[in-house]
XYZ file of C-alpha atoms in Angstrom:
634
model
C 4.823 10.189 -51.359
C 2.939 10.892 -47.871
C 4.415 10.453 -44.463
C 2.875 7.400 -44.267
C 4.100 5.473 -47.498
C 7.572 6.533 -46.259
C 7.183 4.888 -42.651
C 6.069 1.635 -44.157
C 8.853 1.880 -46.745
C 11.137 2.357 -43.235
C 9.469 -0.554 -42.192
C 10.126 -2.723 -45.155
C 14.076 -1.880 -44.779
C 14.192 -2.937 -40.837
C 12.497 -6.158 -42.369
C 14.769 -7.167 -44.380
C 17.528 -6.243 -42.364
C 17.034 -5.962 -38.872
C 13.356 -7.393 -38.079
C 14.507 -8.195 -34.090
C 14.916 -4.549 -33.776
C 11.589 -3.082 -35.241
C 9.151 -1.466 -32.626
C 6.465 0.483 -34.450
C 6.157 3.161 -31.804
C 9.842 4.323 -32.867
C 8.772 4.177 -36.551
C 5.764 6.107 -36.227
C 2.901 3.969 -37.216
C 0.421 1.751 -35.487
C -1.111 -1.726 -36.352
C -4.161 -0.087 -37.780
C -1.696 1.834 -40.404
C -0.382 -2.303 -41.752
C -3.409 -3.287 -42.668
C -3.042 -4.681 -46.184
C 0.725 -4.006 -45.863
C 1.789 -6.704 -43.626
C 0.646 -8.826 -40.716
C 2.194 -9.356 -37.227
C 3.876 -12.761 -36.394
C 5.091 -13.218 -33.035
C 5.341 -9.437 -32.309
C 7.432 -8.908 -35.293
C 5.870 -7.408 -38.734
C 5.822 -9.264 -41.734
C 5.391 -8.010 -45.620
C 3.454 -10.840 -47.580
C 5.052 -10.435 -50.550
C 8.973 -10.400 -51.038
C 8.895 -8.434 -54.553
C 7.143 -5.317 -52.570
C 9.131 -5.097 -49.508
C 12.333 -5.233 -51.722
C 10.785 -2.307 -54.006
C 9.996 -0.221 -50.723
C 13.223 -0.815 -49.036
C 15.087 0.014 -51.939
C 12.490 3.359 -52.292
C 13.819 3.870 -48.659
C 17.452 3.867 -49.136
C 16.580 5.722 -52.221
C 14.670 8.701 -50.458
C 16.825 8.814 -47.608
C 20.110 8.381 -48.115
C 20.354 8.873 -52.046
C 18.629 11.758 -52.981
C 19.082 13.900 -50.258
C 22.883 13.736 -50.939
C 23.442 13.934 -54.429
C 25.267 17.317 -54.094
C 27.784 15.848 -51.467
C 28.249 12.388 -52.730
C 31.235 11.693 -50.291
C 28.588 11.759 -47.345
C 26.523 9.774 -50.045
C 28.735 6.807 -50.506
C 29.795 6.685 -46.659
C 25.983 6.888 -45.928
C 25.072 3.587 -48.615
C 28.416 1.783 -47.453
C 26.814 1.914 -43.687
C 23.534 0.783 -45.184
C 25.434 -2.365 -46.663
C 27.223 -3.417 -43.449
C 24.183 -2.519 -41.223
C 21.971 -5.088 -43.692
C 22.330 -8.084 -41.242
C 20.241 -10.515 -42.632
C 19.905 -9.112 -46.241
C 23.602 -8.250 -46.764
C 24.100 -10.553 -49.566
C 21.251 -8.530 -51.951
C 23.216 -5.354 -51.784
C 20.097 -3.196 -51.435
C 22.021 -0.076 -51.277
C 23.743 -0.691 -54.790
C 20.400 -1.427 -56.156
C 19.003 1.451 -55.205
C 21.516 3.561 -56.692
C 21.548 1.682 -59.695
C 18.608 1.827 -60.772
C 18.391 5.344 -60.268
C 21.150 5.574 -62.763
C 19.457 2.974 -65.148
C 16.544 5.497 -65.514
C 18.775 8.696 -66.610
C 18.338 10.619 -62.910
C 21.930 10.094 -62.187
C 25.339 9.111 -62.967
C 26.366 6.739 -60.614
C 30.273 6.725 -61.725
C 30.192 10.338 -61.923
C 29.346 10.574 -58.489
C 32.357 8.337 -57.504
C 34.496 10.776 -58.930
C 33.104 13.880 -57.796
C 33.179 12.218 -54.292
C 37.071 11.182 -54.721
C 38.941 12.999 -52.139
C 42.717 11.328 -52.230
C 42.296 10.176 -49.031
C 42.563 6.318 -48.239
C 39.357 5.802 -46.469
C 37.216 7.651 -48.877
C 38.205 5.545 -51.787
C 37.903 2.321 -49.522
C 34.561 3.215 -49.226
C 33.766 4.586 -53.380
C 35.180 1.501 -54.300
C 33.320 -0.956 -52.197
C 29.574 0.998 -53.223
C 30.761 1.355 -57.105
C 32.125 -2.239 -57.414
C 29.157 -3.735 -56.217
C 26.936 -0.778 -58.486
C 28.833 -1.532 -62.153
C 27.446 -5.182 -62.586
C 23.940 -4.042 -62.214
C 24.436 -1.007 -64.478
C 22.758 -1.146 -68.106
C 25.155 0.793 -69.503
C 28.424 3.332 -68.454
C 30.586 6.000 -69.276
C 33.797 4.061 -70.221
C 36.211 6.800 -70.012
C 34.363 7.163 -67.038
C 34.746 4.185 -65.563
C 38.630 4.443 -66.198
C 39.278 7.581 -64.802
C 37.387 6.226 -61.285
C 39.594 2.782 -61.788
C 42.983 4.859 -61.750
C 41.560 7.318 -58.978
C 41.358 4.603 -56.997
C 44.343 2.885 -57.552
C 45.437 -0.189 -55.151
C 41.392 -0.279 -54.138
C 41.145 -2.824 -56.597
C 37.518 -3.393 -56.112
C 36.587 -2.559 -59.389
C 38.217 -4.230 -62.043
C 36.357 -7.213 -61.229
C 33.279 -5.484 -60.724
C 33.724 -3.979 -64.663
C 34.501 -7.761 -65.699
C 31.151 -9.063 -64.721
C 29.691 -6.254 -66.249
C 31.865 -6.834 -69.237
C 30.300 -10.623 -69.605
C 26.745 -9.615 -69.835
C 28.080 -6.810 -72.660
C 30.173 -8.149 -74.421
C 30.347 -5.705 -77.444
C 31.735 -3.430 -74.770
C 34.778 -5.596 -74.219
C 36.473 -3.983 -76.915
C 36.253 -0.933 -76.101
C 37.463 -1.333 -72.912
C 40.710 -2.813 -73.423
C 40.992 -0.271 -76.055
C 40.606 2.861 -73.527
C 42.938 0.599 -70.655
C 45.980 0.585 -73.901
C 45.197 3.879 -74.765
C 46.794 5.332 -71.648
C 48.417 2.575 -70.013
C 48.529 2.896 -66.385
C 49.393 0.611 -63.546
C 45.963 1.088 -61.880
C 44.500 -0.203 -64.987
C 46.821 -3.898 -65.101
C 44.392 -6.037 -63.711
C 41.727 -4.602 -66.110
C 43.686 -4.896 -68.981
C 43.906 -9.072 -67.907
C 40.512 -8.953 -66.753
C 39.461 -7.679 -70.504
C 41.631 -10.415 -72.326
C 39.962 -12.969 -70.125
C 36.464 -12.339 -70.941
C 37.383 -11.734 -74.478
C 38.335 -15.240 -74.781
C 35.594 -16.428 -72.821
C 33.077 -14.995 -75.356
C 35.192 -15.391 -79.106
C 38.407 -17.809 -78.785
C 40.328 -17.588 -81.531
C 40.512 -13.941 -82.308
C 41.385 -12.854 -78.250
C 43.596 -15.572 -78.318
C 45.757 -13.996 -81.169
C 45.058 -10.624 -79.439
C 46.772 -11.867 -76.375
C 49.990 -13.521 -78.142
C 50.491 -9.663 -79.537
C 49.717 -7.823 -76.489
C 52.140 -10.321 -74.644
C 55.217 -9.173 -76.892
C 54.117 -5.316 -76.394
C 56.861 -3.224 -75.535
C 55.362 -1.405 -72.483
C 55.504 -3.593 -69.515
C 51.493 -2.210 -68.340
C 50.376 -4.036 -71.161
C 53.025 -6.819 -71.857
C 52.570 -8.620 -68.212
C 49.009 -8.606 -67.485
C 48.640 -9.913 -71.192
C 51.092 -12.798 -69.979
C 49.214 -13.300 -66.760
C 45.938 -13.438 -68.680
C 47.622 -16.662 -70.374
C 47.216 -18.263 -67.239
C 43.296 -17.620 -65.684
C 42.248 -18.669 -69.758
C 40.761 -21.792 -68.983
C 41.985 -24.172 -71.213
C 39.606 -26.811 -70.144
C 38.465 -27.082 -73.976
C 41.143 -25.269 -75.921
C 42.664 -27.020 -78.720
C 46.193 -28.289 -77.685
C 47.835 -26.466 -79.890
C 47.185 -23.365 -78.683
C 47.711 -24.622 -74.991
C 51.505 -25.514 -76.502
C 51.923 -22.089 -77.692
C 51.233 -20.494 -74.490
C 53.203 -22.505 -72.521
C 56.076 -22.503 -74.874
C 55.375 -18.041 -74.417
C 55.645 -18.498 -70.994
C 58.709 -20.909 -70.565
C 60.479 -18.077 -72.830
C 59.271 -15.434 -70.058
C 60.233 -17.902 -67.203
C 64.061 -17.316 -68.925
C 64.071 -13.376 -68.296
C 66.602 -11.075 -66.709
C 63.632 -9.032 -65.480
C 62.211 -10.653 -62.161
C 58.666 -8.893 -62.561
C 58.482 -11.191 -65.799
C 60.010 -14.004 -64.267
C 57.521 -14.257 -61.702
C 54.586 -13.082 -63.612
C 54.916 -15.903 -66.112
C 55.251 -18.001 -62.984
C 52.331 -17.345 -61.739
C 50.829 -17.763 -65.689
C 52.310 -21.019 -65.691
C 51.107 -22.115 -62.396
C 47.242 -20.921 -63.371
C 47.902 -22.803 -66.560
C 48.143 -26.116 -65.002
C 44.921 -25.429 -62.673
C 42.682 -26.286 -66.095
C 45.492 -28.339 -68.643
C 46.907 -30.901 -66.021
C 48.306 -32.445 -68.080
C 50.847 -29.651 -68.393
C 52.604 -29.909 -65.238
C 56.020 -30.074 -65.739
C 55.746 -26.223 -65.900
C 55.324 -26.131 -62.069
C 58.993 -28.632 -61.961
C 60.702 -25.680 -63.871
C 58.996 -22.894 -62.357
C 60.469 -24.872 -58.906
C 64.098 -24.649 -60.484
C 63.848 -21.426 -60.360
C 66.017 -19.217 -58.417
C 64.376 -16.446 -56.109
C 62.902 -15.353 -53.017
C 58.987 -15.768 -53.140
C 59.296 -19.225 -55.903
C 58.572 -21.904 -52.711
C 55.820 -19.225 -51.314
C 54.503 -19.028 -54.819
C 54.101 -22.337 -55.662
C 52.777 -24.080 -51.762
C 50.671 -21.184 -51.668
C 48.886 -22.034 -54.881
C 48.597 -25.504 -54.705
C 46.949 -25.217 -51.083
C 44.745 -22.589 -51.887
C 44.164 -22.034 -55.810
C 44.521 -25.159 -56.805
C 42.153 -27.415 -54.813
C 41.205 -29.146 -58.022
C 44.310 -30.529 -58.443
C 44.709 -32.410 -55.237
C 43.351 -35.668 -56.835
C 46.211 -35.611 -59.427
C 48.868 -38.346 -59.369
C 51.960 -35.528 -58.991
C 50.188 -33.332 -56.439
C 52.410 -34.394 -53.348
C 55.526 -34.651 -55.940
C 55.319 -30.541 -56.355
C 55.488 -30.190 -52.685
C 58.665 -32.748 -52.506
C 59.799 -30.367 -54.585
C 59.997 -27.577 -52.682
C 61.451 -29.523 -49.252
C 65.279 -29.291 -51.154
C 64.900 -25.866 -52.026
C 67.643 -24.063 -50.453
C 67.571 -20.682 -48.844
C 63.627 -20.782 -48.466
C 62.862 -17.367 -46.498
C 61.044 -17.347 -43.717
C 57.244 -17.457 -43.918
C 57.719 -19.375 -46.887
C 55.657 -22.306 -45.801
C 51.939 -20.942 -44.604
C 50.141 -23.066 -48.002
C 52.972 -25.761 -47.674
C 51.975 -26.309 -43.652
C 48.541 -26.017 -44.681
C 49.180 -29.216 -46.987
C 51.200 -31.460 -45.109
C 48.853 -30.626 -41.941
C 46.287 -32.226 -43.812
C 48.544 -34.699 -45.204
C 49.450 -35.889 -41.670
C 46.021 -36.167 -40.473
C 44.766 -37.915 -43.258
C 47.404 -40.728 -42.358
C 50.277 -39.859 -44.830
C 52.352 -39.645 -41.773
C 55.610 -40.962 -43.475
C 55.211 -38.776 -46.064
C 54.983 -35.589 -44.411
C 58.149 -36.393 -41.919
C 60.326 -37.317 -44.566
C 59.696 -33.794 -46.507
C 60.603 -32.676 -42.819
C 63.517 -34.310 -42.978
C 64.623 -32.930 -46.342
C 63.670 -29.710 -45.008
C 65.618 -29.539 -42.211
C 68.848 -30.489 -43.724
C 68.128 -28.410 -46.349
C 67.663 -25.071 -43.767
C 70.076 -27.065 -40.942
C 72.753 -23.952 -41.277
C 69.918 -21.271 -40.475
C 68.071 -23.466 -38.103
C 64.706 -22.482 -38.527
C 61.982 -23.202 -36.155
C 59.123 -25.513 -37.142
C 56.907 -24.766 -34.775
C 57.368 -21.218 -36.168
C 57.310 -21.938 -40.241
C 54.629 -24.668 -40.232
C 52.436 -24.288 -37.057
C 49.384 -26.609 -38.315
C 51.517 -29.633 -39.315
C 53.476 -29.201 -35.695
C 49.855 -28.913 -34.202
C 49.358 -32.640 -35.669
C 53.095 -34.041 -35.132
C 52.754 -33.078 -31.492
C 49.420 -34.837 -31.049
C 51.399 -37.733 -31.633
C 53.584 -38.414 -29.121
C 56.285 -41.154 -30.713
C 56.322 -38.928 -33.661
C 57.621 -36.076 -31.643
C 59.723 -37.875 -29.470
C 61.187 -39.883 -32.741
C 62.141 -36.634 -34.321
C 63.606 -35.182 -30.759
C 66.016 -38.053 -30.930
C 66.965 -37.705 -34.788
C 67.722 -33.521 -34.138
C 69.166 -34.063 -30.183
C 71.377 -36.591 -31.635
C 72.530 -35.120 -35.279
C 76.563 -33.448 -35.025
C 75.205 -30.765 -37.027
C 74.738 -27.920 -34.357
C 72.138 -26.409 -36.627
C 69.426 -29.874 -35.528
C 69.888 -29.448 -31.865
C 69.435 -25.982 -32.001
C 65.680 -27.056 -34.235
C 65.098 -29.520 -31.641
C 65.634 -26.528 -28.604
C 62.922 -24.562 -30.191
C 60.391 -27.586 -30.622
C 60.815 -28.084 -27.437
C 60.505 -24.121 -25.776
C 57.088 -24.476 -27.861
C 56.243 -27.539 -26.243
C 57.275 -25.536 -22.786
C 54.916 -22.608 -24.117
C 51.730 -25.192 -24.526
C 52.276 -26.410 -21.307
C 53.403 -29.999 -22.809
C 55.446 -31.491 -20.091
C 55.415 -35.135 -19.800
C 57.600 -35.877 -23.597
C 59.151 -39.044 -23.612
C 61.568 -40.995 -26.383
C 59.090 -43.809 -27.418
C 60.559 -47.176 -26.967
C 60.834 -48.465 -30.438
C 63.508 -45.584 -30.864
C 65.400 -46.298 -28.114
C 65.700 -50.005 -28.100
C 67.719 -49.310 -31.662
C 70.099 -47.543 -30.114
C 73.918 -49.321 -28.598
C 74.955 -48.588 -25.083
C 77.024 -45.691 -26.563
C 73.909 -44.268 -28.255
C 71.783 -44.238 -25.389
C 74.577 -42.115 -23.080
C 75.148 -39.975 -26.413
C 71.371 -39.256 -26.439
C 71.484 -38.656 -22.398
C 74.387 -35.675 -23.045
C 72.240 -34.183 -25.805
C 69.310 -34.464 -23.607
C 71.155 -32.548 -20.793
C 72.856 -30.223 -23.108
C 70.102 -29.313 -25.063
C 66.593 -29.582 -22.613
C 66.638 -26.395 -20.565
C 63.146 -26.668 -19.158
C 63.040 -29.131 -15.899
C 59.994 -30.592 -16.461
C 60.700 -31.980 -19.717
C 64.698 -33.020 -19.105
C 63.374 -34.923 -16.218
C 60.329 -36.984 -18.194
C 62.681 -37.430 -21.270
C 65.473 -38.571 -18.988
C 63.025 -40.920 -16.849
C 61.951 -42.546 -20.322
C 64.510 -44.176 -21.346
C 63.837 -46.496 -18.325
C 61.047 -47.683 -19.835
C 63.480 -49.983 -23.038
C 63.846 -53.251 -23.175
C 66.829 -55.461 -20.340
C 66.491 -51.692 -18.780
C 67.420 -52.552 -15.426
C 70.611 -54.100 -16.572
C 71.624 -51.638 -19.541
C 70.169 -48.280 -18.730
C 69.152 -48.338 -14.875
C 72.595 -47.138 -13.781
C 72.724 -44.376 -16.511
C 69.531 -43.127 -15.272
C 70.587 -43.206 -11.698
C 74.035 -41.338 -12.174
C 72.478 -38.354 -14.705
C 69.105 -38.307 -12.588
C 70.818 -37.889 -9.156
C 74.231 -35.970 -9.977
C 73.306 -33.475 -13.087
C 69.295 -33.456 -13.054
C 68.220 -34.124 -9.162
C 71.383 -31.101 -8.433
C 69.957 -28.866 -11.513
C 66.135 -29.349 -10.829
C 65.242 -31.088 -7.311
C 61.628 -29.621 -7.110
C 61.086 -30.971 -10.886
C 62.684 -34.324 -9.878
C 61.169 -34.979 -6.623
C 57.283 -33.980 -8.169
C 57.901 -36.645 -10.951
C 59.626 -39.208 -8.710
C 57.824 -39.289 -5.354
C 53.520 -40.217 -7.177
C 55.642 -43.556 -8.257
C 57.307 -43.984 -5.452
C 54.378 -43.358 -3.723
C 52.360 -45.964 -5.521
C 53.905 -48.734 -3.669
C 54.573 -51.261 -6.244
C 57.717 -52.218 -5.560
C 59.080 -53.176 -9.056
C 62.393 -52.411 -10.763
C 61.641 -48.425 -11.954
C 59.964 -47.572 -8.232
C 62.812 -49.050 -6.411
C 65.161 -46.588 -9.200
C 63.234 -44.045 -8.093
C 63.420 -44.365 -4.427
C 66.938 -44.567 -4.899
C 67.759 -41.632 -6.599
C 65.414 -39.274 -4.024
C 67.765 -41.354 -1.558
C 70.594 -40.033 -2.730
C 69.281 -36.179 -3.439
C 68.292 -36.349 0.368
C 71.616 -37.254 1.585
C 73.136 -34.361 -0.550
C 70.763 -32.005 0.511
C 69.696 -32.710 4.334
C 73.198 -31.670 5.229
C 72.535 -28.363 3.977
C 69.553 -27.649 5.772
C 71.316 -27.976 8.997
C 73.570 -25.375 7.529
C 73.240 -21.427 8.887
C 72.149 -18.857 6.482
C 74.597 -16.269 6.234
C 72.476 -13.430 6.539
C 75.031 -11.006 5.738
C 74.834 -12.008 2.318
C 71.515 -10.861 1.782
C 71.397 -7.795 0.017
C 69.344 -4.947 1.819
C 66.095 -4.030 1.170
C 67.105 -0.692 -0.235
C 69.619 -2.504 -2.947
C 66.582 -4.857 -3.770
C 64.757 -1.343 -4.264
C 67.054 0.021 -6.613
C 68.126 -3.098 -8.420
C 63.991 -3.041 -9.219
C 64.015 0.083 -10.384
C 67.416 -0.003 -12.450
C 65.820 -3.017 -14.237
C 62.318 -1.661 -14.565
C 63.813 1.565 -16.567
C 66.407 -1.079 -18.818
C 63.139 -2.748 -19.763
C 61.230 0.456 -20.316
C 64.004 1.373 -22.453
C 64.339 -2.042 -24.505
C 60.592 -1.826 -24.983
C 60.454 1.603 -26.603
C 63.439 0.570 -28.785
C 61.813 -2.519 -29.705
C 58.292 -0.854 -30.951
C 59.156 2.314 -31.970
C 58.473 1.415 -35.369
C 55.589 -0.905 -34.908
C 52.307 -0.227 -36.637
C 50.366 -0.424 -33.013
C 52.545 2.568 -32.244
C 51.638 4.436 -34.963
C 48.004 4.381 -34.918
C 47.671 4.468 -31.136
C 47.265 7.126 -28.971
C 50.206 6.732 -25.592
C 48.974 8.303 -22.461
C 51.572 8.543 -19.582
C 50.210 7.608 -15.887
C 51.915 8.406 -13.078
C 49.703 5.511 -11.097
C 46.644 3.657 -11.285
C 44.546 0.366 -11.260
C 42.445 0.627 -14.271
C 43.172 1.268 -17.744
C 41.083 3.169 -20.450
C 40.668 3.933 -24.180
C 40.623 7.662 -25.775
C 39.013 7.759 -29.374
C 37.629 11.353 -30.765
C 38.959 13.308 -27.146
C 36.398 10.789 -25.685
C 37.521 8.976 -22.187
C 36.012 5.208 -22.143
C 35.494 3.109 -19.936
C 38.262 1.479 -17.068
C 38.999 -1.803 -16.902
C 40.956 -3.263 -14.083
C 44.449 -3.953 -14.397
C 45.385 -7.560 -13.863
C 48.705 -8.659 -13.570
C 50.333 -12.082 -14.585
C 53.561 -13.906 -14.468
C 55.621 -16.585 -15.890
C 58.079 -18.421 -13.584
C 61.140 -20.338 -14.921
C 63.222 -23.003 -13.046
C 67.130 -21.976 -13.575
C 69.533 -24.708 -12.974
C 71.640 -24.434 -9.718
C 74.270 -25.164 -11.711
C 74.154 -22.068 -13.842
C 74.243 -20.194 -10.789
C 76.960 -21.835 -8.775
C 79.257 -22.582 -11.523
C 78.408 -20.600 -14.659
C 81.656 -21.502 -16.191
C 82.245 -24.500 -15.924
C 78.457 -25.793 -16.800
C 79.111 -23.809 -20.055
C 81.774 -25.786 -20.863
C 80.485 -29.123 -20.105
C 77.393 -27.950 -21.894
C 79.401 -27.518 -25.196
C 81.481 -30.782 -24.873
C 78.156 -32.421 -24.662
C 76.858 -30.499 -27.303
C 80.094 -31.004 -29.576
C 80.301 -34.823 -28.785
C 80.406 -37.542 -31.232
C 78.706 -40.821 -31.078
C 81.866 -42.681 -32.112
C 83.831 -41.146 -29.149
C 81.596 -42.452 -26.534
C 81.568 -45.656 -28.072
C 85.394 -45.849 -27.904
């Protein structure tokens, strides 16, 4: 091939993969030399027909990065791997596993030989084999299957492969055989998911016969073959399998569900779980696989149904499986990512009653640990806190509950609230008008005992004005707690939510509340301003010094304790600075480039209370906290 052929085969590969890049000067040619090749559109050449610029790009790859390296495949497979991520535009017709397949479909090479002469035991190496030779195999007309299983355990957790061999499996299917055959011959936990993947397509192509092969594989004695033979029960589709047989395998798997071993117990789980996805009518398996007792069985299930199991979401018991799960007791946490993902969509889809009363079940189910909700199911808080009576509704349930471990859920709703910058919450209006005199003071001491940040005790506080016959049955409450604990605790807060109504003039019942509580908070307070500061009291600027310093090198310390072990640690590089104003990155021994430090705060309001009388607004905080509606009512 002359210089020229190989420049337009160049060509051809920029075409298909990065045509905003070409310029012909860097290639080598001119226009003259595309004459009959290709034609120029808008500055950018342009191959007629698609078959031939394939060909030559593949020729390309072939010449270039192929050939060149066959006697240090390593370099090969990291060169082809750069190829596919650098294919913009043509990505998705993996060029560079074309190219080397065919050259192994016409005898010049072996392309799973290669993979294992360029096997090195390192991690990254065997990322990159296995992402080249998975996306090789389907295209291969025929391989070496002892081969093939050698490269598969090689590899090990890079299990890129085993799927790879299963589509090449379904367009041989005399081969299926003989690779379950080699995968039993030396069983091997590298080779699991290949041993499935075999029984799979096996019944895909001849029913009846896999099917018995898979009821005696499942009673095998070795575990390597025994559980991915009772997983493969599950990904069968059983779409149009005679019932029967669907009865035998789930009556196989209920058996397994039974077992001391947990590595059963929760493989047939997840067998009976796939089950359902294509016999529906089979669900009761997912009620008993519920019952079960163990760590990962709510993950298990809400993750399935929310993400392998969208087909199932028009069945009649879909939203019973999640009820399900809300009385599960002891759920760990991070249980609830495909749950959340659910009820989000649940709750914005209008099943709003739905979705709060699995909360509710939830919550008293978890009360004792009090988990966070913001924290287990972020996407259905997202929606919840879009709606403000919602929110406020469940604020009063939780503030107001005797169980310690509610307030203490309703606290951290509410420091996430703090964290999005949500500050004007209120109780909606509905909720409070059900509640007695004795409820509404109950609620206050909750409120006070419970809302730390003075934005939101104010506006919550301030709310409760807005009920019905307020003037007459919760004006003075509002008065006493707004002026004594909350205008004493918070006065900036107070004043910057009382003073715009005040300001506004219109003279009904809540402004003229409002004037008269900033009233009273400036005849507490102007008597203090007249008061002298005792400067002696300040501490000196050297003490300020070393109190900064003291408390710089405690935080230091708590920070190095506290990501010691992090991963960030471990695969960055720390590099000590006495002093500076820019920051910079070191990769290779090579300095980057600085980037300005910026700095940035966070500012909370602490209640004067805490300060002057520690004590003593401990203790009033607990009696609050402790409380009982029936005590305030007597």
């Amino acid at each position: 091939m002359d210089d020229k052929e190989a420049k337009l085969d160049q060509l051809a590969w920029l075409c298909l993969t990065k045509p905003e890049s070409i310029k012909l000067d860097d290639i080598g040619l001119t226009p003259e030399d595309l004459v009959n090749e290709c034609q120029m559109i808008g500055g950018t050449p342009s191959f007629a027909d698609p078959e031939k610029v394939r060909a030559r790009a593949i020729r390309h790859l072939q010449a270039t990065v192929i050939e060149p390296q066959l006697q240090a495949s390593a370099e090969m497979f990291d060169g082809l791997l750069r190829c596919q991520t650098a294919s913009g535009a043509g990505r998705a017709d993996k060029l560079p596993a074309v190219a080397l397949a065919q050259l192994h479909n016409n005898g010049s090479i072996e392309a799973v030989q290669l993979g294992i002469d360029a096997f090195d035991g390192t991690d990254g190496r065997s990322y990159r084999i296995g992402r080249v030779v998975s996306d090789v195999i389907p295209l291969l007309d025929a391989i070496d299957i002892p081969n093939v299983l050698i490269l598969v355990r090689l590899l090990e957790a890079k299990g890129f492969l085993s799927p790879a061999i299963g589509d090449w499996m379904k367009r041989h299917p005399a081969e299926i055989e003989h690779v379950l055959e080699g995968c039993l011959a030396a069983p091997h936990s590298a080779l699991t998911s290949l041993v499935r993947i075999s029984l799979i397509v096996g019944v895909q192509h001849d029913k009846d016969p896999w099917l018995k092969r898979v009821h005696t594989l499942v009673s095998a004695a070795d575990p390597l073959i025994a559980l991915p033979s009772l997983e493969a029960l599950g990904f069968i589709d059983w779409s149009d399998v005679d019932s029967a047989e669907i009865d035998r395998a789930v009556v196989v798997i209920r058996d397994r569900l039974q077992a001391d071993d947990a590595n059963v117990r929760n493989t047939a789980a997840r067998a009976g779980l796939y089950l359902v996805d294509t016999a529906p009518d089979r669900h009761a398996l997912v009620d008993e696989i519920a019952a079960l007792e163990g760590p990962d069985v709510v993950r298990l299930i809400g993750d399935h149904l929310a993400y392998d199991a969208n087909q199932l979401r028009a069945q009649p018991w879909y939203l019973d499986k999640i009820d399900l799960l809300a009385a599960k007791a002891g759920q760990e946490s991070g249980a609830g990512h495909g749950i959340d993902h659910i009820l989000s969509q649940e709750y914005s889809s209008g099943n709003k009653a739905r979705c709060l009363a699995w909360l509710e079940t939830w919550a008293r189910t978890n009360a004792e640990r009090a988990p966070s909700v913001p924290g287990e199911f972020p996407q259905l808080f997202a929606e919840i806190a879009k709606d403000g009576d919602a929110i406020g509704t469940l604020l009063i349930a939780w503030l107001m509950a005797d169980d310690i471990g509610y307030q203490r859920m309703g606290r951290k709703i509410l420091d996430e609230l703090s964290l999005r910058e949500v500050r004007d919450i209120a109780f909606p209006v509905s909720a409070l008008d059900a509640l007695t005199s004795g409820g509404l003071l109950h609620l206050v001491r909750r409120t006070l005992a419970n809302v730390f940040r003075d934005h939101q005790r104010v506006s919550l506080v301030w709310s409760i004005t807005r009920t019905n016959d307020a003037e007459t049955r919760v004006f003075p409450l509002v008065f006493e707690v707004m002026a004594r604990f909350i205008g004493h605790d918070y006065p900036v807060a107070t004043r910057e939510h009382l003073e715009p109504l005040v300001a506004t003039g219109e003279g009904d019942a809540r402004t003229r509340l409002a004037q008269q509580i900033l009233d009273a908070m400036r005849a507490y307070y102007e008597p203090l301003k007249a008061l002298p500061v005792v400067e002696e009291l300040r501490p000196s600027s050297e003490q300020k010094i070393r109190f900064e310093k003291e408390r710089g090198r405690l935080m230091n310390e708590a920070f190095e304790e506290a990501s010691k072990d992090s991963f960030f640690r471990q695969v960055a590089t720390s590099i000590p600075l006495k002093a500076g104003r820019s920051m910079f990155f070191m990769r290779d021994g090579e300095v980057g480039e600085t980037t300005p430090m910026m700095s940035a705060s966070h500012s909370v309001a602490v209640p004067r209370s805490e300060t002057i009388d520690k004590v003593g607004s401990d203790m009033q905080r607990r009696q609050f906290i402790l409380g009982k509606l029936e005590d305030d009512r007597a």
